[in-house]
Short mmCIF file of N, CA, C and O in Angstrom, two decimals:
data_model
loop_
_atom_site.label_atom_id
_atom_site.label_comp_id
_atom_site.label_asym_id
_atom_site.label_seq_id
_atom_site.Cartn_x
_atom_site.Cartn_y
_atom_site.Cartn_z
N UNK C 1447 102.42 92.47 85.89
CA UNK C 1447 101.74 93.75 85.72
C UNK C 1447 100.60 93.57 84.72
O UNK C 1447 100.71 92.80 83.78
N UNK C 1448 99.56 94.29 84.91
CA UNK C 1448 98.37 94.23 84.06
C UNK C 1448 98.64 94.91 82.70
O UNK C 1448 99.37 95.88 82.62
N UNK C 1449 98.05 94.36 81.64
CA UNK C 1449 98.20 94.95 80.31
C UNK C 1449 97.38 96.24 80.23
O UNK C 1449 96.26 96.31 80.76
N UNK C 1450 97.92 97.23 79.57
CA UNK C 1450 97.26 98.55 79.48
C UNK C 1450 95.88 98.44 78.85
O UNK C 1450 94.93 99.06 79.31
N UNK C 1451 95.73 97.60 77.83
CA UNK C 1451 94.43 97.50 77.17
C UNK C 1451 93.37 96.83 78.05
O UNK C 1451 92.20 96.80 77.69
N UNK C 1452 93.77 96.30 79.20
CA UNK C 1452 92.83 95.69 80.14
C UNK C 1452 92.51 96.59 81.32
O UNK C 1452 91.70 96.21 82.16
N UNK C 1453 93.12 97.74 81.40
CA UNK C 1453 92.95 98.58 82.59
C UNK C 1453 91.56 99.17 82.75
O UNK C 1453 90.97 99.07 83.82
N UNK C 1454 91.04 99.83 81.73
CA UNK C 1454 89.76 100.52 81.88
C UNK C 1454 88.68 99.54 82.30
O UNK C 1454 88.52 98.48 81.71
N UNK C 1455 87.96 99.91 83.35
CA UNK C 1455 86.89 99.08 83.87
C UNK C 1455 87.32 98.06 84.91
O UNK C 1455 86.48 97.41 85.51
N UNK C 1456 88.63 97.91 85.13
CA UNK C 1456 89.10 97.00 86.17
C UNK C 1456 88.59 97.47 87.52
O UNK C 1456 88.64 98.66 87.82
N UNK C 1457 88.10 96.57 88.37
CA UNK C 1457 87.60 97.00 89.68
C UNK C 1457 88.70 97.58 90.56
O UNK C 1457 89.88 97.22 90.43
N UNK C 1458 88.32 98.47 91.46
CA UNK C 1458 89.24 99.06 92.42
C UNK C 1458 89.53 98.05 93.52
O UNK C 1458 88.62 97.39 94.03
N UNK C 1459 90.79 97.95 93.90
CA UNK C 1459 91.21 97.15 95.04
C UNK C 1459 92.41 97.85 95.65
O UNK C 1459 93.45 97.99 94.99
N UNK C 1460 92.27 98.33 96.89
CA UNK C 1460 93.38 99.03 97.55
C UNK C 1460 94.61 98.13 97.58
O UNK C 1460 94.55 96.99 98.03
N UNK C 1461 95.72 98.63 97.07
CA UNK C 1461 96.96 97.88 97.01
C UNK C 1461 97.02 96.90 95.84
O UNK C 1461 98.03 96.24 95.65
N UNK C 1462 95.95 96.83 95.05
CA UNK C 1462 95.88 95.88 93.95
C UNK C 1462 96.80 96.25 92.79
O UNK C 1462 97.00 97.43 92.50
N UNK C 1463 97.31 95.23 92.13
CA UNK C 1463 98.21 95.44 91.01
C UNK C 1463 97.93 94.44 89.89
O UNK C 1463 98.82 94.03 89.17
N UNK C 1464 96.65 94.02 89.72
CA UNK C 1464 96.34 93.01 88.71
C UNK C 1464 94.96 93.26 88.12
O UNK C 1464 94.24 94.17 88.54
N UNK C 1465 94.57 92.41 87.17
CA UNK C 1465 93.26 92.55 86.53
C UNK C 1465 92.13 92.15 87.48
O UNK C 1465 90.97 92.45 87.22
N UNK C 1466 92.45 91.50 88.58
CA UNK C 1466 91.44 91.18 89.60
C UNK C 1466 91.01 92.46 90.31
O UNK C 1466 89.85 92.63 90.66
N UNK C 1467 91.94 93.37 90.51
CA UNK C 1467 91.68 94.65 91.15
C UNK C 1467 92.94 95.47 91.21
O UNK C 1467 94.04 94.92 91.33
N UNK C 1468 92.78 96.77 91.08
CA UNK C 1468 93.94 97.66 91.03
C UNK C 1468 93.53 98.99 91.65
O UNK C 1468 92.37 99.38 91.62
N UNK C 1469 94.48 99.67 92.26
CA UNK C 1469 94.18 100.99 92.81
C UNK C 1469 94.81 102.07 91.93
O UNK C 1469 95.44 101.76 90.90
N UNK C 1470 94.64 103.31 92.32
CA UNK C 1470 95.12 104.43 91.50
C UNK C 1470 96.63 104.40 91.31
O UNK C 1470 97.13 104.72 90.24
N UNK C 1471 97.34 104.00 92.34
CA UNK C 1471 98.80 103.93 92.22
C UNK C 1471 99.20 102.79 91.28
O UNK C 1471 100.11 102.93 90.47
N UNK C 1472 98.48 101.67 91.34
CA UNK C 1472 98.74 100.57 90.43
C UNK C 1472 98.54 100.97 88.98
O UNK C 1472 99.31 100.59 88.10
N UNK C 1473 97.48 101.75 88.72
CA UNK C 1473 97.24 102.26 87.36
C UNK C 1473 98.40 103.13 86.93
O UNK C 1473 98.94 102.99 85.82
N UNK C 1474 98.82 104.03 87.80
CA UNK C 1474 99.91 104.96 87.49
C UNK C 1474 101.21 104.19 87.20
O UNK C 1474 101.91 104.48 86.23
N UNK C 1475 101.51 103.20 88.02
CA UNK C 1475 102.72 102.40 87.82
C UNK C 1475 102.66 101.62 86.51
O UNK C 1475 103.65 101.56 85.77
N UNK C 1476 101.50 101.02 86.20
CA UNK C 1476 101.36 100.22 84.99
C UNK C 1476 101.52 101.08 83.73
O UNK C 1476 102.24 100.71 82.80
N UNK C 1477 100.85 102.23 83.71
CA UNK C 1477 100.94 103.09 82.53
C UNK C 1477 102.34 103.66 82.39
O UNK C 1477 102.90 103.71 81.29
N UNK C 1478 102.94 104.09 83.48
CA UNK C 1478 104.29 104.64 83.42
C UNK C 1478 105.28 103.60 82.90
O UNK C 1478 106.12 103.90 82.05
N UNK C 1479 105.17 102.37 83.37
CA UNK C 1479 106.05 101.30 82.87
C UNK C 1479 105.79 101.05 81.38
O UNK C 1479 106.74 100.88 80.60
N UNK C 1480 104.53 101.06 80.98
CA UNK C 1480 104.18 100.87 79.57
C UNK C 1480 104.81 101.96 78.69
O UNK C 1480 105.22 101.70 77.57
N UNK C 1481 104.90 103.18 79.23
CA UNK C 1481 105.49 104.30 78.49
C UNK C 1481 107.02 104.30 78.53
O UNK C 1481 107.65 105.19 77.97
N UNK C 1482 107.60 103.34 79.23
CA UNK C 1482 109.06 103.25 79.31
C UNK C 1482 109.66 104.07 80.44
O UNK C 1482 110.87 104.32 80.45
N UNK C 1483 108.83 104.48 81.39
CA UNK C 1483 109.29 105.26 82.54
C UNK C 1483 108.92 104.54 83.83
O UNK C 1483 108.11 105.04 84.62
N UNK C 1484 109.49 103.37 84.08
CA UNK C 1484 109.09 102.63 85.29
C UNK C 1484 109.41 103.40 86.57
O UNK C 1484 110.41 104.10 86.65
N UNK C 1485 108.50 103.28 87.52
CA UNK C 1485 108.66 103.92 88.83
C UNK C 1485 108.64 102.80 89.86
O UNK C 1485 107.77 101.93 89.80
N UNK C 1486 109.55 102.81 90.83
CA UNK C 1486 109.45 101.83 91.90
C UNK C 1486 108.12 102.02 92.64
O UNK C 1486 107.63 103.13 92.76
N UNK C 1487 107.54 100.94 93.10
CA UNK C 1487 106.25 101.02 93.80
C UNK C 1487 106.45 101.65 95.17
O UNK C 1487 106.96 101.03 96.09
N UNK C 1488 106.02 102.91 95.32
CA UNK C 1488 106.24 103.63 96.58
C UNK C 1488 105.02 103.58 97.51
O UNK C 1488 104.79 104.51 98.28
N UNK C 1489 104.22 102.53 97.46
CA UNK C 1489 102.97 102.45 98.19
C UNK C 1489 103.11 102.86 99.66
O UNK C 1489 102.38 103.72 100.14
N UNK C 1490 104.04 102.27 100.38
CA UNK C 1490 104.18 102.58 101.81
C UNK C 1490 104.63 104.01 102.05
O UNK C 1490 104.16 104.68 102.97
N UNK C 1491 105.53 104.51 101.21
CA UNK C 1491 105.99 105.89 101.36
C UNK C 1491 104.85 106.87 101.08
O UNK C 1491 104.70 107.87 101.78
N UNK C 1492 104.02 106.60 100.06
CA UNK C 1492 102.88 107.47 99.77
C UNK C 1492 101.88 107.46 100.93
O UNK C 1492 101.35 108.50 101.31
N UNK C 1493 101.61 106.29 101.47
CA UNK C 1493 100.68 106.23 102.59
C UNK C 1493 101.17 107.09 103.77
O UNK C 1493 100.38 107.83 104.37
N UNK C 1494 102.44 106.98 104.07
CA UNK C 1494 103.00 107.78 105.16
C UNK C 1494 102.89 109.27 104.86
O UNK C 1494 102.52 110.07 105.71
N UNK C 1495 103.20 109.65 103.62
CA UNK C 1495 103.12 111.06 103.21
C UNK C 1495 101.70 111.59 103.36
O UNK C 1495 101.47 112.63 103.94
N UNK C 1496 100.73 110.86 102.82
CA UNK C 1496 99.35 111.32 102.86
C UNK C 1496 98.81 111.36 104.29
O UNK C 1496 98.08 112.28 104.66
N UNK C 1497 99.19 110.39 105.11
CA UNK C 1497 98.76 110.39 106.51
C UNK C 1497 99.34 111.59 107.25
O UNK C 1497 98.65 112.23 108.05
N UNK C 1498 100.59 111.90 106.99
CA UNK C 1498 101.23 113.07 107.64
C UNK C 1498 100.52 114.36 107.22
O UNK C 1498 100.24 115.23 108.04
N UNK C 1499 100.25 114.50 105.93
CA UNK C 1499 99.62 115.73 105.45
C UNK C 1499 98.19 115.86 105.96
O UNK C 1499 97.74 116.95 106.27
N UNK C 1500 97.47 114.76 106.04
CA UNK C 1500 96.11 114.80 106.56
C UNK C 1500 96.09 115.23 108.02
O UNK C 1500 95.12 115.84 108.49
N UNK C 1501 97.18 114.96 108.74
CA UNK C 1501 97.30 115.35 110.15
C UNK C 1501 97.93 116.73 110.31
O UNK C 1501 98.16 117.17 111.43
N UNK C 1502 98.23 117.40 109.19
CA UNK C 1502 98.84 118.72 109.25
C UNK C 1502 100.32 118.70 109.56
O UNK C 1502 100.90 119.72 109.90
N UNK C 1503 100.96 117.54 109.41
CA UNK C 1503 102.39 117.43 109.65
C UNK C 1503 103.15 117.78 108.37
O UNK C 1503 102.61 117.65 107.27
N UNK C 1504 104.39 118.24 108.49
CA UNK C 1504 105.16 118.61 107.30
C UNK C 1504 105.38 117.41 106.39
O UNK C 1504 105.52 116.27 106.86
N UNK C 1505 105.41 117.64 105.07
CA UNK C 1505 105.61 116.54 104.12
C UNK C 1505 107.03 115.99 104.19
O UNK C 1505 107.96 116.67 104.62
N UNK C 1506 107.17 114.77 103.75
CA UNK C 1506 108.47 114.12 103.65
C UNK C 1506 108.94 114.18 102.20
O UNK C 1506 108.12 114.32 101.29
N UNK C 1507 110.22 114.03 101.98
CA UNK C 1507 110.72 113.85 100.62
C UNK C 1507 110.46 112.41 100.23
O UNK C 1507 110.92 111.49 100.90
N UNK C 1508 109.66 112.21 99.19
CA UNK C 1508 109.32 110.85 98.78
C UNK C 1508 110.40 110.28 97.86
O UNK C 1508 110.87 110.96 96.97
N UNK C 1509 110.74 109.03 98.05
CA UNK C 1509 111.76 108.40 97.23
C UNK C 1509 111.23 107.82 95.93
O UNK C 1509 111.98 107.25 95.16
N UNK C 1510 109.95 107.93 95.64
CA UNK C 1510 109.33 107.21 94.55
C UNK C 1510 109.74 107.59 93.15
O UNK C 1510 109.72 106.75 92.27
N UNK C 1511 110.07 108.84 92.88
CA UNK C 1511 110.37 109.25 91.52
C UNK C 1511 111.87 109.26 91.25
O UNK C 1511 112.64 109.72 92.07
N UNK C 1512 112.27 108.76 90.08
CA UNK C 1512 113.69 108.83 89.72
C UNK C 1512 114.17 110.29 89.72
O UNK C 1512 113.39 111.21 89.50
N UNK C 1513 115.45 110.50 89.96
CA UNK C 1513 115.97 111.87 90.06
C UNK C 1513 115.96 112.61 88.73
O UNK C 1513 116.21 113.81 88.69
N UNK C 1514 115.64 111.93 87.64
CA UNK C 1514 115.52 112.62 86.34
C UNK C 1514 114.14 113.25 86.17
O UNK C 1514 113.93 114.02 85.25
N UNK C 1515 113.20 112.92 87.04
CA UNK C 1515 111.86 113.50 86.99
C UNK C 1515 111.88 114.85 87.68
O UNK C 1515 112.72 115.10 88.54
N UNK C 1516 110.93 115.71 87.32
CA UNK C 1516 110.85 117.00 88.01
C UNK C 1516 109.41 117.29 88.43
O UNK C 1516 108.46 116.90 87.77
N UNK C 1517 109.33 117.95 89.57
CA UNK C 1517 108.02 118.37 90.08
C UNK C 1517 107.68 119.71 89.44
O UNK C 1517 108.48 120.65 89.47
N UNK C 1518 106.48 119.81 88.86
CA UNK C 1518 106.05 121.05 88.22
C UNK C 1518 105.36 121.94 89.24
O UNK C 1518 104.67 121.46 90.13
N UNK C 1519 105.52 123.24 89.08
CA UNK C 1519 104.92 124.20 90.01
C UNK C 1519 103.92 125.06 89.26
O UNK C 1519 104.28 125.79 88.34
N UNK C 1520 102.66 124.94 89.64
CA UNK C 1520 101.61 125.72 89.00
C UNK C 1520 101.03 126.76 89.95
O UNK C 1520 99.90 127.19 89.80
N UNK C 1521 101.78 127.19 90.94
CA UNK C 1521 101.27 128.12 91.94
C UNK C 1521 100.80 129.44 91.35
O UNK C 1521 99.84 130.04 91.84
N UNK C 1522 101.44 129.90 90.28
CA UNK C 1522 101.08 131.20 89.70
C UNK C 1522 99.90 131.13 88.74
O UNK C 1522 99.33 132.15 88.38
N UNK C 1523 99.53 129.95 88.31
CA UNK C 1523 98.43 129.80 87.35
C UNK C 1523 97.62 128.58 87.74
O UNK C 1523 97.97 127.45 87.40
N UNK C 1524 96.54 128.79 88.45
CA UNK C 1524 95.79 127.68 89.02
C UNK C 1524 95.14 126.79 87.97
O UNK C 1524 94.76 125.67 88.27
N UNK C 1525 94.98 127.22 86.73
CA UNK C 1525 94.38 126.39 85.70
C UNK C 1525 95.43 125.78 84.76
O UNK C 1525 95.10 124.97 83.92
N UNK C 1526 96.69 126.14 84.92
CA UNK C 1526 97.73 125.62 84.02
C UNK C 1526 97.81 124.11 84.06
O UNK C 1526 98.07 123.46 83.05
N UNK C 1527 97.58 123.52 85.20
CA UNK C 1527 97.68 122.06 85.33
C UNK C 1527 96.73 121.34 84.39
O UNK C 1527 96.98 120.21 84.00
N UNK C 1528 95.62 121.97 83.99
CA UNK C 1528 94.70 121.30 83.07
C UNK C 1528 95.02 121.59 81.60
O UNK C 1528 94.46 120.95 80.72
N UNK C 1529 95.92 122.54 81.35
CA UNK C 1529 96.31 122.87 79.97
C UNK C 1529 97.68 122.32 79.62
O UNK C 1529 97.92 121.87 78.52
N UNK C 1530 98.62 122.40 80.56
CA UNK C 1530 100.00 121.97 80.32
C UNK C 1530 100.14 120.50 80.71
O UNK C 1530 100.72 120.16 81.72
N UNK C 1531 99.54 119.64 79.91
CA UNK C 1531 99.57 118.21 80.23
C UNK C 1531 100.36 117.46 79.17
O UNK C 1531 100.28 117.77 77.98
N UNK C 1532 101.13 116.51 79.63
CA UNK C 1532 101.95 115.70 78.74
C UNK C 1532 101.76 114.23 79.09
O UNK C 1532 101.61 113.88 80.26
N UNK C 1533 101.78 113.39 78.08
CA UNK C 1533 101.71 111.96 78.32
C UNK C 1533 102.81 111.57 79.30
O UNK C 1533 103.95 111.99 79.15
N UNK C 1534 102.44 110.82 80.32
CA UNK C 1534 103.39 110.38 81.33
C UNK C 1534 103.43 111.24 82.58
O UNK C 1534 104.02 110.84 83.57
N UNK C 1535 102.82 112.44 82.55
CA UNK C 1535 102.76 113.26 83.76
C UNK C 1535 102.00 112.50 84.85
O UNK C 1535 100.93 111.95 84.60
N UNK C 1536 102.54 112.48 86.04
CA UNK C 1536 101.89 111.83 87.17
C UNK C 1536 101.26 112.89 88.05
O UNK C 1536 101.90 113.85 88.44
N UNK C 1537 99.98 112.72 88.31
CA UNK C 1537 99.21 113.64 89.15
C UNK C 1537 99.02 112.99 90.52
O UNK C 1537 98.67 111.81 90.61
N UNK C 1538 99.23 113.77 91.58
CA UNK C 1538 99.03 113.30 92.94
C UNK C 1538 98.03 114.19 93.66
O UNK C 1538 98.09 115.41 93.56
N UNK C 1539 97.13 113.55 94.39
CA UNK C 1539 96.18 114.27 95.24
C UNK C 1539 96.45 113.84 96.67
O UNK C 1539 96.43 112.65 96.98
N UNK C 1540 96.73 114.81 97.55
CA UNK C 1540 97.01 114.51 98.95
C UNK C 1540 95.70 114.19 99.65
O UNK C 1540 94.66 114.74 99.32
N UNK C 1541 95.78 113.36 100.63
CA UNK C 1541 94.60 113.03 101.41
C UNK C 1541 94.24 114.13 102.38
O UNK C 1541 95.10 114.84 102.90
N UNK C 1542 92.96 114.31 102.58
CA UNK C 1542 92.44 115.22 103.59
C UNK C 1542 91.33 114.46 104.31
O UNK C 1542 90.90 113.39 103.86
N UNK C 1543 90.82 115.01 105.41
CA UNK C 1543 89.70 114.32 106.06
C UNK C 1543 88.49 114.14 105.13
O UNK C 1543 87.73 113.20 105.28
N UNK C 1544 88.35 115.02 104.14
CA UNK C 1544 87.19 114.95 103.24
C UNK C 1544 87.49 114.24 101.92
O UNK C 1544 86.59 113.99 101.14
N UNK C 1545 88.75 113.95 101.65
CA UNK C 1545 89.10 113.39 100.35
C UNK C 1545 90.18 112.32 100.50
O UNK C 1545 91.19 112.53 101.15
N UNK C 1546 89.96 111.21 99.83
CA UNK C 1546 90.94 110.14 99.82
C UNK C 1546 92.14 110.57 98.96
O UNK C 1546 91.96 111.23 97.95
N UNK C 1547 93.36 110.19 99.35
CA UNK C 1547 94.51 110.50 98.50
C UNK C 1547 94.42 109.71 97.20
O UNK C 1547 93.72 108.70 97.11
N UNK C 1548 95.15 110.19 96.21
CA UNK C 1548 95.10 109.49 94.93
C UNK C 1548 96.26 109.82 94.03
O UNK C 1548 97.04 110.73 94.28
N UNK C 1549 96.35 109.04 92.96
CA UNK C 1549 97.37 109.24 91.95
C UNK C 1549 96.74 108.95 90.59
O UNK C 1549 95.77 108.19 90.49
N UNK C 1550 97.28 109.56 89.56
CA UNK C 1550 96.82 109.32 88.20
C UNK C 1550 97.95 109.66 87.24
O UNK C 1550 98.96 110.25 87.63
N UNK C 1551 97.76 109.29 86.00
CA UNK C 1551 98.80 109.54 85.00
C UNK C 1551 98.14 109.94 83.68
O UNK C 1551 97.09 109.41 83.31
N UNK C 1552 98.77 110.89 83.00
CA UNK C 1552 98.28 111.31 81.69
C UNK C 1552 98.66 110.26 80.64
O UNK C 1552 99.81 109.87 80.52
N UNK C 1553 97.62 109.82 79.91
CA UNK C 1553 97.83 108.83 78.86
C UNK C 1553 96.69 108.98 77.85
O UNK C 1553 95.52 109.03 78.24
N UNK C 1554 97.04 109.10 76.58
CA UNK C 1554 96.06 109.28 75.51
C UNK C 1554 95.13 110.47 75.78
O UNK C 1554 93.93 110.40 75.55
N UNK C 1555 95.71 111.56 76.31
CA UNK C 1555 94.97 112.80 76.52
C UNK C 1555 94.05 112.82 77.72
O UNK C 1555 93.26 113.74 77.89
N UNK C 1556 94.15 111.81 78.58
CA UNK C 1556 93.27 111.73 79.75
C UNK C 1556 94.08 111.36 81.00
O UNK C 1556 95.17 110.82 80.89
N UNK C 1557 93.49 111.64 82.14
CA UNK C 1557 94.10 111.26 83.41
C UNK C 1557 93.54 109.88 83.77
O UNK C 1557 92.35 109.73 84.04
N UNK C 1558 94.40 108.89 83.76
CA UNK C 1558 94.01 107.52 84.12
C UNK C 1558 94.22 107.34 85.62
O UNK C 1558 95.29 107.64 86.15
N UNK C 1559 93.20 106.86 86.29
CA UNK C 1559 93.26 106.66 87.73
C UNK C 1559 92.27 105.57 88.10
O UNK C 1559 91.66 104.95 87.22
N UNK C 1560 92.09 105.32 89.37
CA UNK C 1560 91.09 104.36 89.84
C UNK C 1560 90.44 104.93 91.09
O UNK C 1560 91.10 105.58 91.90
N UNK C 1561 89.14 104.70 91.20
CA UNK C 1561 88.37 105.18 92.35
C UNK C 1561 87.57 104.01 92.92
O UNK C 1561 87.12 103.14 92.16
N UNK C 1562 87.39 103.99 94.24
CA UNK C 1562 86.66 102.88 94.86
C UNK C 1562 85.27 102.65 94.26
O UNK C 1562 84.84 101.51 94.11
N UNK C 1563 84.58 103.71 93.90
CA UNK C 1563 83.21 103.57 93.41
C UNK C 1563 83.12 103.37 91.89
O UNK C 1563 82.02 103.13 91.37
N UNK C 1564 84.24 103.46 91.18
CA UNK C 1564 84.19 103.40 89.71
C UNK C 1564 85.22 102.47 89.08
O UNK C 1564 85.13 102.19 87.89
N UNK C 1565 86.19 102.02 89.83
CA UNK C 1565 87.28 101.24 89.24
C UNK C 1565 88.17 102.15 88.41
O UNK C 1565 88.28 103.35 88.67
N UNK C 1566 88.80 101.59 87.40
CA UNK C 1566 89.73 102.35 86.56
C UNK C 1566 88.94 103.18 85.55
O UNK C 1566 88.04 102.67 84.89
N UNK C 1567 89.28 104.44 85.47
CA UNK C 1567 88.65 105.35 84.53
C UNK C 1567 89.68 106.32 83.97
O UNK C 1567 90.77 106.47 84.51
N UNK C 1568 89.31 106.96 82.87
CA UNK C 1568 90.17 107.94 82.20
C UNK C 1568 89.37 109.23 82.09
O UNK C 1568 88.37 109.29 81.40
N UNK C 1569 89.82 110.26 82.80
CA UNK C 1569 89.11 111.54 82.88
C UNK C 1569 89.76 112.59 81.99
O UNK C 1569 90.98 112.64 81.88
N UNK C 1570 88.95 113.45 81.40
CA UNK C 1570 89.50 114.62 80.72
C UNK C 1570 90.19 115.47 81.78
O UNK C 1570 89.67 115.60 82.89
N UNK C 1571 91.36 116.04 81.48
CA UNK C 1571 92.11 116.77 82.50
C UNK C 1571 91.31 117.86 83.20
O UNK C 1571 91.41 118.01 84.42
N UNK C 1572 90.50 118.61 82.47
CA UNK C 1572 89.76 119.70 83.10
C UNK C 1572 88.60 119.18 83.97
O UNK C 1572 88.03 119.94 84.73
N UNK C 1573 88.27 117.90 83.86
CA UNK C 1573 87.21 117.32 84.69
C UNK C 1573 87.76 116.62 85.93
O UNK C 1573 87.01 116.22 86.81
N UNK C 1574 89.05 116.43 85.97
CA UNK C 1574 89.69 115.79 87.13
C UNK C 1574 89.93 116.85 88.21
O UNK C 1574 90.08 118.03 87.90
N UNK C 1575 89.97 116.43 89.46
CA UNK C 1575 90.30 117.40 90.52
C UNK C 1575 91.70 117.99 90.30
O UNK C 1575 92.58 117.32 89.76
N UNK C 1576 91.88 119.22 90.73
CA UNK C 1576 93.20 119.85 90.63
C UNK C 1576 94.20 119.03 91.43
O UNK C 1576 93.97 118.74 92.60
N UNK C 1577 95.30 118.64 90.81
CA UNK C 1577 96.29 117.86 91.54
C UNK C 1577 97.06 118.73 92.54
O UNK C 1577 97.26 119.92 92.32
N UNK C 1578 97.50 118.11 93.63
CA UNK C 1578 98.36 118.80 94.59
C UNK C 1578 99.80 118.81 94.11
O UNK C 1578 100.57 119.70 94.46
N UNK C 1579 100.16 117.82 93.32
CA UNK C 1579 101.51 117.74 92.75
C UNK C 1579 101.40 117.14 91.35
O UNK C 1579 100.55 116.29 91.10
N UNK C 1580 102.29 117.58 90.46
CA UNK C 1580 102.44 116.97 89.14
C UNK C 1580 103.92 116.71 88.93
O UNK C 1580 104.75 117.60 89.14
N UNK C 1581 104.23 115.48 88.53
CA UNK C 1581 105.61 115.08 88.27
C UNK C 1581 105.76 114.68 86.82
O UNK C 1581 104.88 114.01 86.27
N UNK C 1582 106.84 115.12 86.19
CA UNK C 1582 107.06 114.85 84.77
C UNK C 1582 108.40 114.13 84.57
O UNK C 1582 109.43 114.54 85.10
N UNK C 1583 108.36 113.04 83.76
CA UNK C 1583 109.63 112.33 83.48
C UNK C 1583 110.53 113.14 82.57
O UNK C 1583 110.10 114.01 81.88
#
């Protein structure tokens, strides 16, 4: 696994998990493990989930998060997701025809993720797209 202090600026590589290249899920897995909350790599399950949702099919229950984690619901307050942030929160963005799916994690007050055009970056929560799901350890 890549060292956390080497993540920022690492080039994007779909499915990547090293300093040669890493994707958004790789960033999320690396930071979560660094924080002591390792997550099994659910790459194939996430791809299936995002493909189903992009096609308008019902979502599947993903096996990726340990049962001690909980999914947060911000349906009643559309801006709460940018205020109620905790280190280790995992943000998920579902894929649509206009948007690539993605994942990120809160670390040092920012959402760490990776994008094809920028590599690994750390965004202020209010500048990141609204997540479709937030999971907390």
